[in-house]
Short mmCIF file of C-alpha atoms in Angstrom, two decimals:
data_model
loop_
_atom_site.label_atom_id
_atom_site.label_comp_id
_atom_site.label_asym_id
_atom_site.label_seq_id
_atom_site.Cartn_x
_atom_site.Cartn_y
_atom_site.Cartn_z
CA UNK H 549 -78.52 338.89 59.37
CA UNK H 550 -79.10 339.34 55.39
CA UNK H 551 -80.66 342.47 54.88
CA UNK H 552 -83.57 342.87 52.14
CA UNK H 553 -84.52 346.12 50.71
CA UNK H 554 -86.98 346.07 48.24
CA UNK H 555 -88.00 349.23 45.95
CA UNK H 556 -90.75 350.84 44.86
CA UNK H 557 -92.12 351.00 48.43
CA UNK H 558 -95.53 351.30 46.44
CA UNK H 559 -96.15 351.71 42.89
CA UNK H 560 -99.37 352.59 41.14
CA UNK H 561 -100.15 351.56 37.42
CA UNK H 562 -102.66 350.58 34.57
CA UNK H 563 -103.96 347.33 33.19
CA UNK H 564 -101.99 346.34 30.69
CA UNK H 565 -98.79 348.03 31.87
CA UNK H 566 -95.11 345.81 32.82
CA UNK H 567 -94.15 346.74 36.16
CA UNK H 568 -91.18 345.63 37.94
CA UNK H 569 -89.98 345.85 41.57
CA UNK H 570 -85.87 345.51 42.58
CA UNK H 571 -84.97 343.53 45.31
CA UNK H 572 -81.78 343.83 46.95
CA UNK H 573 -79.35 341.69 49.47
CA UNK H 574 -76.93 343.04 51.58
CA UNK H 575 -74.58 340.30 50.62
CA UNK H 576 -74.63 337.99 48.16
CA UNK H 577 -77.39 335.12 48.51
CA UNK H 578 -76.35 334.10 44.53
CA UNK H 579 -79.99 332.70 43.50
CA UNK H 580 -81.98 331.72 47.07
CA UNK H 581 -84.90 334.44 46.69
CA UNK H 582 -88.03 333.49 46.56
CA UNK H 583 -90.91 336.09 45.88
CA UNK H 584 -94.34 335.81 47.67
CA UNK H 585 -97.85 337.61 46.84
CA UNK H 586 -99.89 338.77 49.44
CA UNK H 587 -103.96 340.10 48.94
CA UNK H 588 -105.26 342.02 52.55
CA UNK H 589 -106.41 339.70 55.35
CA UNK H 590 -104.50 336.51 53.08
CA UNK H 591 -101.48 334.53 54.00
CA UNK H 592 -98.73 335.48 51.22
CA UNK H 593 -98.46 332.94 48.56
CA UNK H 594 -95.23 331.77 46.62
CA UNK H 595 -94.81 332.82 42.98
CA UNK H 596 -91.21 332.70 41.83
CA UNK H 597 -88.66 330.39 43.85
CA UNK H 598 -84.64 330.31 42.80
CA UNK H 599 -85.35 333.54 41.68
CA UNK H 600 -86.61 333.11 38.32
CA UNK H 601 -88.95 329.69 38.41
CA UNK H 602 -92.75 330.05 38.34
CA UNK H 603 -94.13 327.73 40.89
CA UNK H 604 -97.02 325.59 39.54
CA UNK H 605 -100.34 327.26 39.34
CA UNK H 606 -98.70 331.00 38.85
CA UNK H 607 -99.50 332.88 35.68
CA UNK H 608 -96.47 333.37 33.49
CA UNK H 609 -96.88 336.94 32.90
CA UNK H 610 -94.94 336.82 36.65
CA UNK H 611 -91.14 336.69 35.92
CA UNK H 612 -88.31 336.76 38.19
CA UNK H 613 -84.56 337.36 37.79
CA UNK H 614 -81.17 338.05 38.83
CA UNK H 615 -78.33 336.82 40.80
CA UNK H 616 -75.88 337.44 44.07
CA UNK H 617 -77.64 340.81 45.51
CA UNK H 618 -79.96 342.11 42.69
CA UNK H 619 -82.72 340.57 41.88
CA UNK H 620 -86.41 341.86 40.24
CA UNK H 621 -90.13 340.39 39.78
CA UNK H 622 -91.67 341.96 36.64
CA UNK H 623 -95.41 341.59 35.97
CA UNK H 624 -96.43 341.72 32.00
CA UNK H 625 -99.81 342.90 31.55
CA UNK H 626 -100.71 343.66 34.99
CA UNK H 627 -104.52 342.47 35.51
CA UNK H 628 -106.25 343.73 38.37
CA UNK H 629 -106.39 340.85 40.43
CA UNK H 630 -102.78 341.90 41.06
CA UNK H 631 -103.22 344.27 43.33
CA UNK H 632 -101.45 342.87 46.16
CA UNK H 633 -98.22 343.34 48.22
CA UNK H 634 -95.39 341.62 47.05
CA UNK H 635 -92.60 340.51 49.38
CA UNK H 636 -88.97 338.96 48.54
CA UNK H 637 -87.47 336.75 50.96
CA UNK H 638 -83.54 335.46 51.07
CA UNK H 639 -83.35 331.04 51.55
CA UNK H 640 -79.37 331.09 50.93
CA UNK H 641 -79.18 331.32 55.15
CA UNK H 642 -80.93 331.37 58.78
CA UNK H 643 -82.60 333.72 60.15
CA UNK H 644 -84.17 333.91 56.74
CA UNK H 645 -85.39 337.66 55.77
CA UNK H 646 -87.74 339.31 53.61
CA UNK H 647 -87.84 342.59 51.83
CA UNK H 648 -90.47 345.73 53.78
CA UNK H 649 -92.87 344.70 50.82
CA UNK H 650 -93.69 346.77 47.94
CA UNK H 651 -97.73 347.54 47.53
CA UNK H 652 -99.41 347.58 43.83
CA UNK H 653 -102.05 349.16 42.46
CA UNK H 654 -104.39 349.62 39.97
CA UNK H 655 -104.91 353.14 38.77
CA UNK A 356 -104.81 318.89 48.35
CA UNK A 357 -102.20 320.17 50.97
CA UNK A 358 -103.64 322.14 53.77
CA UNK A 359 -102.53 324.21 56.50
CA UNK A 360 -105.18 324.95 59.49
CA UNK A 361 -104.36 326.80 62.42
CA UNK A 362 -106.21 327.57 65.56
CA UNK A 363 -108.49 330.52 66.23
CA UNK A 364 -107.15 334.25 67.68
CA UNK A 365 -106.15 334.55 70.93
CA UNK A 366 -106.12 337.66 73.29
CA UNK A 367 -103.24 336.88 76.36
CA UNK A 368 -102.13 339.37 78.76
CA UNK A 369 -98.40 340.97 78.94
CA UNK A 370 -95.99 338.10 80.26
CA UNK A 371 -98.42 335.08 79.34
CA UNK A 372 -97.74 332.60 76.83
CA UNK A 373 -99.58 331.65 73.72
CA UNK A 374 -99.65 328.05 71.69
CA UNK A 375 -100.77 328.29 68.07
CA UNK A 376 -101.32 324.46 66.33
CA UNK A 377 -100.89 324.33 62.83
CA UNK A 378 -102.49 320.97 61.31
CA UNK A 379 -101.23 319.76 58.13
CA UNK A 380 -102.85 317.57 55.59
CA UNK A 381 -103.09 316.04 51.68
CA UNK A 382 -99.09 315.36 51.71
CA UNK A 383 -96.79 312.89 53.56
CA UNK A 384 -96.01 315.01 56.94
CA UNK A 385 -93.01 313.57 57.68
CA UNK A 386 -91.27 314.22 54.15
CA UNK A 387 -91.51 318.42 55.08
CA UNK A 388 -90.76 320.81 57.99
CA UNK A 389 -92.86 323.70 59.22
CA UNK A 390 -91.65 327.27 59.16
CA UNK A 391 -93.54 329.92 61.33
CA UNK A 392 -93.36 333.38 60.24
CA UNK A 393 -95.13 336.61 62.04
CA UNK A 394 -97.03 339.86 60.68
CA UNK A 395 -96.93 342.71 63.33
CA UNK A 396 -100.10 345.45 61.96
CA UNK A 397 -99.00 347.33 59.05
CA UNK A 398 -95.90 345.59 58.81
CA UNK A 399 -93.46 343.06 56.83
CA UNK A 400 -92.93 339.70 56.98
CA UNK A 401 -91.10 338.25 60.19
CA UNK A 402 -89.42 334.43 59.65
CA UNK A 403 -89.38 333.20 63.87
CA UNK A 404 -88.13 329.66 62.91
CA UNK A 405 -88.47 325.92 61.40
CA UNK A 406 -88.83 322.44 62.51
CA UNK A 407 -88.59 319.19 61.00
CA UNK A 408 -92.36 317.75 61.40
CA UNK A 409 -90.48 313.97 61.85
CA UNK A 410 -87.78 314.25 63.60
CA UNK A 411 -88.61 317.47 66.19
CA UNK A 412 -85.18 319.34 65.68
CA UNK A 413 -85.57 322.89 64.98
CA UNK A 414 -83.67 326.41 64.11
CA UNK A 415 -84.95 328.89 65.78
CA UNK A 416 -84.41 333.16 64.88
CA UNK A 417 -81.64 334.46 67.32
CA UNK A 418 -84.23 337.27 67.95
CA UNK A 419 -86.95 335.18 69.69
CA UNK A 420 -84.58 332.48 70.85
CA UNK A 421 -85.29 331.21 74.34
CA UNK A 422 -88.79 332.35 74.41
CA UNK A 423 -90.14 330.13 71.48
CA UNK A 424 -90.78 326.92 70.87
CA UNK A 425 -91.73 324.46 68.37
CA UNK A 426 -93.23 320.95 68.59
CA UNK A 427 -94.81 318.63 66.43
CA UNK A 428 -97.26 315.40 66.93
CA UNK A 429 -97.04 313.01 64.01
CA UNK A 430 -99.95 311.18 65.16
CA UNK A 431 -102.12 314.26 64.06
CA UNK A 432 -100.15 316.18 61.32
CA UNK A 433 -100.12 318.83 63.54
CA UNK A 434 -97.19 321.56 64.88
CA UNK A 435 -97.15 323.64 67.50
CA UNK A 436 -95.35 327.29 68.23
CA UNK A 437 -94.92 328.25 71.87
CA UNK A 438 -94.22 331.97 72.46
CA UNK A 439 -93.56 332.86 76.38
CA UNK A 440 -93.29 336.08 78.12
CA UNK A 441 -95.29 337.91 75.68
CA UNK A 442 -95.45 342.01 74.99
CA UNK A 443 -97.33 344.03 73.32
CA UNK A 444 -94.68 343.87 70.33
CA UNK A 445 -95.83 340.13 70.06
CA UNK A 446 -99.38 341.19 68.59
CA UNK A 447 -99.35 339.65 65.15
CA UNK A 448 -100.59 337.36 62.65
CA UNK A 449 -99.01 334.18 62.71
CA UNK A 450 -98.69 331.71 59.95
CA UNK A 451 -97.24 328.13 59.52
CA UNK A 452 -96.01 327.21 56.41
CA UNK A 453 -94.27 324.03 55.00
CA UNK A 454 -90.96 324.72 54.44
CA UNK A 455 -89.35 321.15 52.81
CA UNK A 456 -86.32 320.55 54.49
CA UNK A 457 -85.42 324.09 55.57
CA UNK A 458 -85.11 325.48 52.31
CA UNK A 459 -86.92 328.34 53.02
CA UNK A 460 -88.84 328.16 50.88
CA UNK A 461 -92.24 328.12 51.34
CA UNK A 462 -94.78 326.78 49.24
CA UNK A 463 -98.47 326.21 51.43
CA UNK A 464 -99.61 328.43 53.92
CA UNK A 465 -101.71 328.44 57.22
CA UNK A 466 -104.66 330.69 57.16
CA UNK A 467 -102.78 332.99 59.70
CA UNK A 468 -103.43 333.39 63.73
CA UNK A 469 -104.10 336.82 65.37
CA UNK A 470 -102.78 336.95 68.59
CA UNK A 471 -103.29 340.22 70.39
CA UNK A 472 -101.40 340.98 73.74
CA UNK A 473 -102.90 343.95 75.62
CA UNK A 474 -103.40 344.57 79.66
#
């Protein structure tokens, strides 16, 4: 299996502030991550898919990037209705896998 | 709009089996497959398999492999996830999500199930 490790485990920061969070593969998935939000007691929802496009709906201060085992979501501006967990998850193969999740915060 | 709307919580006792429906609607069901994915307490994400919502055939995880199963019922939109011989290491959230043509990737989400095993 493709292993995910994601870092920060949990970051805190202010409003206003860019914040970014590494994902990385334990072998080369070139673009198939896909990052997900996820608010307490709420199914995760997509943000970035093909590791850099915004699905429709999400605001574009949510960027991804990267390519083959490194890959990172950055939030400009952080608001606090982003305090959620965020969770990266490999599509280049079966079983798919996600990241442990990294928690943000809103000092 | 596309919705996903799974059952209510269950509580089942060590070795019994649970069935969680997922029932899908505001898209064409048979143009997307269905991915299930668990949430133990506290924890990450957990991907347990996909099926095509048409055509039935399915890829399950190697981990839970032989003691899942997925079906769907295109008369009602709806999929179903079959998990036998449960343990306590089975208590989780479970969601369905529509995954389009196993891509993993996985755009509309079920509200989530809590299924709690415990004697």
């Amino acid at each position: 299996d493709i292993q995910m490790t994601q870092s920060p485990s949990s970051l805190s920061a202010y409003v206003g502030d860019r914040v970014t969070i590494t994902c990385r593969a334990s072998q080369s998935i070139r673009t198939y991550l896909n990052w997900y939000q996820q608010k307490p007691g709420k199914a995760p929802m997509l943000l970035i898919y093909a590791a850099s496009s915004l699905q429709s709906g999400v605001p574009s201060r949510f960027t991804g990037s990267g390519s083959g085992t490194d890959f990172t979501l950055s939030i400009n501006s952080l608001q606090p209705e982003d305090s959620a967990i965020y969770h990266c998850q490999q599509s280049y193969t079966t079983p798919r896998t996600f990241g442990q999740g990294t928690k943000v915060e809103i000092k | 709009q596309v919705e996903m709307v799974q059952s209510g919580a269950e509580v089942k006792k060590p070795g019994a089996s649970v069935k969680v429906s997922c029932k899908a609607s505001g898209y064409t069901f048979s143009t997307y497959g269905i991915s299930w994915v668990r949430q133990a307490p506290g924890q990450g994400l957990e991907w347990m398999g996909w099926m095509n919502a048409y055509r039935g055939d399915t890829n399950y995880s190697p981990k839970l492999q032989g003691r899942v199963t997925m079906t769907t019922d295109t008369s009602t939109s709806t999929v179903y996830m079959e998990l036998r011989s449960l343990t306590s290491d089975d208590t989780a959230v479970y969601y369905c999500a529509r995954d389009a043509a196993n891509r993993g990737l996985l755009d509309y989400w079920g509200q989530g199930t809590l299924v709690t095993v415990s004697s």
